[in-house]
Amino acid sequence: MTKTQRLAALLQLLRCHRYPVTAQRLAEQLQVSVRTLYRDILCLQQQGVEIEGSAGLGYLLLSDGHLPPLMFSRHEIDALVLGLHWVRRHTDAELTAAARNALAKIQAVVPGSLATAIDDPSFLIASRGDALHDRHVPAIRQAIHQRLKIQLHYTDLNAVSSTRTLWPVVIGYFDQVRLLSGWCELRQDFRHFRIDRIDAVQVSDTHYPGTRHQLLKRWRDARNLPRPGDS
């Protein structure tokens, strides 16, 4: 591996970490000495790459500043993130790593307003499944993106109908169903609703309190789910 190739590989490794990573770990992944790693970090910094950290504390890529922003729409980002997360869940180790790297590259070059869509995705890949029951998904997706409350008219498995005001968090894709998760004002807790059992959805013009990131964190904490980038 030439120095140019090694610097590119180091930059890609840093893109894949959202939290500081030690020089020792980076050196092991690149199969170089820690001393060489320190020199490569300094070389990248001298080229204008914003790398924060120091020996013993770890390093974090703030911005590489080398690539122009990619002009994706929010729906295109949703499509890319959904597809790449599916690959990460359902393919072999090589393609899983390739999907992770691709996601990191996209996040490194899109404007900050779109990068948040990668940090806090509106969709989850749970398991293999067919494209079923899409009728209400666009409205729910709009509410998730815009941090709006929605009103659901829902019929449960016992054929009991109810109306709920929900703060939508994520849509989960399962084998036979799609599941909407959110904070239910009636139950004062997070609840899950099969989208195929939703009779109607109304998106309100009322924002729920706090940010979507805060709501998503509460939902993850309630389910003991890791943050993106922790694995």
mmCIF file of C-alpha atoms in Angstrom:
data_model
loop_
_atom_site.group_PDB
_atom_site.id
_atom_site.type_symbol
_atom_site.label_atom_id
_atom_site.label_comp_id
_atom_site.label_asym_id
_atom_site.label_seq_id
_atom_site.Cartn_x
_atom_site.Cartn_y
_atom_site.Cartn_z
ATOM 1 C CA MET A 1 0.000 0.000 0.000
ATOM 2 C CA THR A 2 1.435 3.372 -1.021
ATOM 3 C CA LYS A 3 1.321 6.374 1.297
ATOM 4 C CA THR A 4 -1.427 7.948 -0.831
ATOM 5 C CA GLN A 5 -3.514 4.783 -0.571
ATOM 6 C CA ARG A 6 -2.832 4.578 3.160
ATOM 7 C CA LEU A 7 -3.930 8.197 3.731
ATOM 8 C CA ALA A 8 -7.125 7.568 1.772
ATOM 9 C CA ALA A 9 -7.777 4.417 3.810
ATOM 10 C CA LEU A 10 -7.146 6.308 7.062
ATOM 11 C CA LEU A 11 -9.539 9.059 6.026
ATOM 12 C CA GLN A 12 -12.211 6.469 5.262
ATOM 13 C CA LEU A 13 -11.685 4.773 8.634
ATOM 14 C CA LEU A 14 -12.120 8.097 10.403
ATOM 15 C CA ARG A 15 -15.319 8.751 8.440
ATOM 16 C CA CYS A 16 -16.735 5.490 9.793
ATOM 17 C CA HIS A 17 -16.335 6.552 13.439
ATOM 18 C CA ARG A 18 -18.680 9.085 14.991
ATOM 19 C CA TYR A 19 -16.783 9.023 18.288
ATOM 20 C CA PRO A 20 -13.037 9.358 18.997
ATOM 21 C CA VAL A 21 -11.000 6.303 18.025
ATOM 22 C CA THR A 22 -7.527 5.580 19.394
ATOM 23 C CA ALA A 23 -4.365 5.644 17.306
ATOM 24 C CA GLN A 24 -3.700 2.056 18.374
ATOM 25 C CA ARG A 25 -6.973 0.837 16.908
ATOM 26 C CA LEU A 26 -6.485 2.795 13.677
ATOM 27 C CA ALA A 27 -2.928 1.489 13.341
ATOM 28 C CA GLU A 28 -4.113 -2.103 13.796
ATOM 29 C CA GLN A 29 -6.788 -1.689 11.127
ATOM 30 C CA LEU A 30 -4.264 -0.218 8.688
ATOM 31 C CA GLN A 31 -1.562 -2.707 9.707
ATOM 32 C CA VAL A 32 1.003 0.014 10.382
ATOM 33 C CA SER A 33 2.893 1.149 13.463
ATOM 34 C CA VAL A 34 1.411 3.713 15.836
ATOM 35 C CA ARG A 35 4.311 6.036 14.974
ATOM 36 C CA THR A 36 3.400 5.838 11.282
ATOM 37 C CA LEU A 37 -0.221 6.480 12.181
ATOM 38 C CA TYR A 38 0.718 9.662 14.046
ATOM 39 C CA ARG A 39 2.683 10.877 11.024
ATOM 40 C CA ASP A 40 -0.264 10.140 8.721
ATOM 41 C CA ILE A 41 -2.668 12.028 10.994
ATOM 42 C CA LEU A 42 -0.329 15.030 10.939
ATOM 43 C CA CYS A 43 -0.036 14.790 7.146
ATOM 44 C CA LEU A 44 -3.822 14.864 6.728
ATOM 45 C CA GLN A 45 -4.119 17.801 9.117
ATOM 46 C CA GLN A 46 -1.511 19.721 7.127
ATOM 47 C CA GLN A 47 -3.585 19.087 3.991
ATOM 48 C CA GLY A 48 -6.574 20.800 5.596
ATOM 49 C CA VAL A 49 -8.435 17.801 6.982
ATOM 50 C CA GLU A 50 -10.073 18.734 10.308
ATOM 51 C CA ILE A 51 -9.085 15.954 12.708
ATOM 52 C CA GLU A 52 -9.594 16.624 16.403
ATOM 53 C CA GLY A 53 -7.761 14.772 19.158
ATOM 54 C CA SER A 54 -4.329 13.819 20.375
ATOM 55 C CA ALA A 55 -2.179 10.852 21.319
ATOM 56 C CA GLY A 56 -3.750 8.843 24.126
ATOM 57 C CA LEU A 57 -7.185 10.461 23.729
ATOM 58 C CA GLY A 58 -8.237 9.351 20.273
ATOM 59 C CA TYR A 59 -9.077 11.101 17.028
ATOM 60 C CA LEU A 60 -12.323 12.310 15.474
ATOM 61 C CA LEU A 61 -12.868 13.565 11.921
ATOM 62 C CA LEU A 62 -14.731 16.878 11.989
ATOM 63 C CA SER A 63 -14.579 17.636 8.268
ATOM 64 C CA ASP A 64 -12.277 16.627 5.446
ATOM 65 C CA GLY A 65 -13.143 19.652 3.303
ATOM 66 C CA HIS A 66 -11.926 17.888 0.186
ATOM 67 C CA LEU A 67 -15.149 16.855 -1.495
ATOM 68 C CA PRO A 68 -17.965 19.123 -2.687
ATOM 69 C CA PRO A 69 -21.449 18.647 -1.214
ATOM 70 C CA LEU A 70 -23.596 16.078 -2.995
ATOM 71 C CA MET A 71 -26.948 17.461 -4.007
ATOM 72 C CA PHE A 72 -29.414 14.870 -2.765
ATOM 73 C CA SER A 73 -33.033 15.579 -1.870
ATOM 74 C CA ARG A 74 -34.391 14.453 1.501
ATOM 75 C CA HIS A 75 -36.314 11.621 -0.200
ATOM 76 C CA GLU A 76 -33.125 10.505 -1.993
ATOM 77 C CA ILE A 77 -31.266 10.442 1.345
ATOM 78 C CA ASP A 78 -34.114 8.372 2.828
ATOM 79 C CA ALA A 79 -33.846 5.920 -0.088
ATOM 80 C CA LEU A 80 -30.053 5.616 0.222
ATOM 81 C CA VAL A 81 -30.081 5.156 3.987
ATOM 82 C CA LEU A 82 -32.923 2.622 3.875
ATOM 83 C CA GLY A 83 -31.204 0.592 1.174
ATOM 84 C CA LEU A 84 -27.775 0.655 2.807
ATOM 85 C CA HIS A 85 -29.158 -0.344 6.203
ATOM 86 C CA TRP A 86 -30.968 -3.237 4.522
ATOM 87 C CA VAL A 87 -27.695 -4.408 3.000
ATOM 88 C CA ARG A 88 -25.993 -4.149 6.393
ATOM 89 C CA ARG A 89 -28.646 -6.386 7.968
ATOM 90 C CA HIS A 90 -29.087 -9.027 5.266
ATOM 91 C CA THR A 91 -25.863 -9.630 3.358
ATOM 92 C CA ASP A 92 -22.406 -11.086 3.858
ATOM 93 C CA ALA A 93 -19.613 -9.441 5.837
ATOM 94 C CA GLU A 94 -17.937 -7.897 2.768
ATOM 95 C CA LEU A 95 -21.087 -6.189 1.518
ATOM 96 C CA THR A 96 -21.974 -5.164 5.062
ATOM 97 C CA ALA A 97 -18.627 -3.367 5.331
ATOM 98 C CA ALA A 98 -19.111 -1.839 1.871
ATOM 99 C CA ALA A 99 -22.535 -0.488 2.849
ATOM 100 C CA ARG A 100 -21.105 0.966 6.071
ATOM 101 C CA ASN A 101 -18.317 2.670 4.133
ATOM 102 C CA ALA A 102 -20.727 4.022 1.527
ATOM 103 C CA LEU A 103 -22.942 5.472 4.235
ATOM 104 C CA ALA A 104 -19.958 7.157 5.875
ATOM 105 C CA LYS A 105 -18.847 8.632 2.539
ATOM 106 C CA ILE A 106 -22.288 10.048 1.856
ATOM 107 C CA GLN A 107 -22.500 11.566 5.333
ATOM 108 C CA ALA A 108 -19.060 13.142 4.907
ATOM 109 C CA VAL A 109 -19.990 15.096 1.792
ATOM 110 C CA VAL A 110 -23.661 16.077 2.085
ATOM 111 C CA PRO A 111 -24.633 19.425 3.652
ATOM 112 C CA GLY A 112 -25.216 19.409 7.401
ATOM 113 C CA SER A 113 -28.988 19.743 7.031
ATOM 114 C CA LEU A 114 -29.082 16.404 5.206
ATOM 115 C CA ALA A 115 -26.441 14.729 7.357
ATOM 116 C CA THR A 116 -28.915 14.792 10.253
ATOM 117 C CA ALA A 117 -31.206 12.545 8.206
ATOM 118 C CA ILE A 118 -28.440 9.925 8.271
ATOM 119 C CA ASP A 119 -27.853 10.352 12.023
ATOM 120 C CA ASP A 120 -31.553 10.018 12.799
ATOM 121 C CA PRO A 121 -33.096 7.825 10.078
ATOM 122 C CA SER A 122 -36.861 7.702 9.736
ATOM 123 C CA PHE A 123 -36.873 3.998 8.901
ATOM 124 C CA LEU A 124 -35.658 0.748 10.450
ATOM 125 C CA ILE A 125 -34.823 -2.531 8.733
ATOM 126 C CA ALA A 126 -35.958 -5.351 11.006
ATOM 127 C CA SER A 127 -36.068 -8.402 8.742
ATOM 128 C CA ARG A 128 -36.826 -9.497 5.211
ATOM 129 C CA GLY A 129 -40.249 -8.593 3.933
ATOM 130 C CA ASP A 130 -42.309 -7.597 0.939
ATOM 131 C CA ALA A 131 -43.349 -4.067 0.051
ATOM 132 C CA LEU A 132 -46.774 -4.161 1.701
ATOM 133 C CA HIS A 133 -49.293 -1.612 2.937
ATOM 134 C CA ASP A 134 -47.716 1.593 1.647
ATOM 135 C CA ARG A 135 -50.951 3.557 1.665
ATOM 136 C CA HIS A 136 -50.259 5.629 4.794
ATOM 137 C CA VAL A 137 -46.465 5.645 4.717
ATOM 138 C CA PRO A 138 -45.975 8.966 2.813
ATOM 139 C CA ALA A 139 -48.109 10.900 5.311
ATOM 140 C CA ILE A 140 -46.397 9.254 8.274
ATOM 141 C CA ARG A 141 -42.981 9.930 6.758
ATOM 142 C CA GLN A 142 -43.912 13.597 6.320
ATOM 143 C CA ALA A 143 -44.892 13.813 9.980
ATOM 144 C CA ILE A 144 -41.643 12.143 11.090
ATOM 145 C CA HIS A 145 -39.541 14.549 9.035
ATOM 146 C CA GLN A 146 -41.419 17.657 10.136
ATOM 147 C CA ARG A 147 -41.819 16.662 13.807
ATOM 148 C CA LEU A 148 -45.616 16.817 13.602
ATOM 149 C CA LYS A 149 -48.231 15.008 15.631
ATOM 150 C CA ILE A 150 -50.557 12.646 13.793
ATOM 151 C CA GLN A 151 -54.013 11.310 14.539
ATOM 152 C CA LEU A 152 -54.551 7.622 13.856
ATOM 153 C CA HIS A 153 -57.834 5.829 13.347
ATOM 154 C CA TYR A 154 -56.807 2.298 14.221
ATOM 155 C CA THR A 155 -58.392 -1.155 14.432
ATOM 156 C CA ASP A 156 -56.522 -3.681 16.559
ATOM 157 C CA LEU A 157 -56.362 -7.477 16.298
ATOM 158 C CA ASN A 158 -59.566 -7.779 18.342
ATOM 159 C CA ALA A 159 -61.432 -5.529 15.881
ATOM 160 C CA VAL A 160 -61.599 -2.732 18.474
ATOM 161 C CA SER A 161 -61.351 0.724 16.885
ATOM 162 C CA SER A 162 -59.736 3.738 18.532
ATOM 163 C CA THR A 163 -58.394 7.157 17.746
ATOM 164 C CA ARG A 164 -54.888 8.021 18.937
ATOM 165 C CA THR A 165 -52.734 11.118 18.858
ATOM 166 C CA LEU A 166 -49.180 9.972 18.194
ATOM 167 C CA TRP A 167 -45.716 11.519 18.050
ATOM 168 C CA PRO A 168 -44.261 9.314 15.282
ATOM 169 C CA VAL A 169 -40.681 8.110 15.696
ATOM 170 C CA VAL A 170 -39.825 5.343 13.200
ATOM 171 C CA ILE A 171 -41.315 2.897 10.737
ATOM 172 C CA GLY A 172 -40.122 -0.693 11.168
ATOM 173 C CA TYR A 173 -40.064 -3.124 8.219
ATOM 174 C CA PHE A 174 -40.838 -6.722 9.238
ATOM 175 C CA ASP A 175 -41.508 -9.969 7.374
ATOM 176 C CA GLN A 176 -45.228 -9.486 6.838
ATOM 177 C CA VAL A 177 -46.011 -6.094 8.355
ATOM 178 C CA ARG A 178 -44.753 -2.579 8.748
ATOM 179 C CA LEU A 179 -44.860 -1.160 12.219
ATOM 180 C CA LEU A 180 -45.172 2.465 13.279
ATOM 181 C CA SER A 181 -43.622 3.375 16.633
ATOM 182 C CA GLY A 182 -44.337 6.584 18.502
ATOM 183 C CA TRP A 183 -45.349 8.278 21.721
ATOM 184 C CA CYS A 184 -49.071 7.784 22.360
ATOM 185 C CA GLU A 185 -50.727 10.688 24.188
ATOM 186 C CA LEU A 186 -53.571 8.444 25.356
ATOM 187 C CA ARG A 187 -51.287 5.839 26.974
ATOM 188 C CA GLN A 188 -48.508 8.283 27.876
ATOM 189 C CA ASP A 189 -45.965 5.781 26.628
ATOM 190 C CA PHE A 190 -44.401 4.494 23.419
ATOM 191 C CA ARG A 191 -46.715 2.259 21.436
ATOM 192 C CA HIS A 192 -46.495 0.307 18.173
ATOM 193 C CA PHE A 193 -49.147 0.147 15.452
ATOM 194 C CA ARG A 194 -49.364 -2.120 12.411
ATOM 195 C CA ILE A 195 -49.645 0.146 9.407
ATOM 196 C CA ASP A 196 -51.974 -2.299 7.611
ATOM 197 C CA ARG A 197 -54.450 -1.851 10.505
ATOM 198 C CA ILE A 198 -54.453 1.946 10.309
ATOM 199 C CA ASP A 199 -57.767 3.061 8.786
ATOM 200 C CA ALA A 200 -56.828 6.720 8.363
ATOM 201 C CA VAL A 201 -54.013 9.137 9.171
ATOM 202 C CA GLN A 202 -54.303 12.870 9.683
ATOM 203 C CA VAL A 203 -51.130 14.936 9.945
ATOM 204 C CA SER A 204 -51.682 17.905 12.231
ATOM 205 C CA ASP A 205 -49.927 21.264 12.075
ATOM 206 C CA THR A 206 -48.875 20.902 15.733
ATOM 207 C CA HIS A 207 -45.275 20.057 16.626
ATOM 208 C CA TYR A 208 -44.639 17.780 19.556
ATOM 209 C CA PRO A 209 -42.359 19.258 22.256
ATOM 210 C CA GLY A 210 -38.587 18.910 22.020
ATOM 211 C CA THR A 211 -36.606 17.770 19.008
ATOM 212 C CA ARG A 212 -36.925 14.592 16.984
ATOM 213 C CA HIS A 213 -33.453 13.588 18.140
ATOM 214 C CA GLN A 214 -34.616 13.807 21.769
ATOM 215 C CA LEU A 215 -37.736 11.762 21.050
ATOM 216 C CA LEU A 216 -35.729 9.171 19.154
ATOM 217 C CA LYS A 217 -33.269 8.902 22.035
ATOM 218 C CA ARG A 218 -36.122 8.374 24.508
ATOM 219 C CA TRP A 219 -37.534 5.647 22.270
ATOM 220 C CA ARG A 220 -34.145 3.929 21.937
ATOM 221 C CA ASP A 221 -33.551 4.152 25.678
ATOM 222 C CA ALA A 222 -36.987 2.671 26.388
ATOM 223 C CA ARG A 223 -36.142 -0.297 24.157
ATOM 224 C CA ASN A 224 -32.454 -0.500 25.190
ATOM 225 C CA LEU A 225 -31.357 0.055 21.604
ATOM 226 C CA PRO A 226 -27.814 1.263 20.780
ATOM 227 C CA ARG A 227 -27.169 4.594 19.105
ATOM 228 C CA PRO A 228 -26.141 4.585 15.435
ATOM 229 C CA GLY A 229 -22.349 4.318 15.263
ATOM 230 C CA ASP A 230 -21.985 2.497 18.595
ATOM 231 C CA SER A 231 -21.386 -0.844 16.884
#
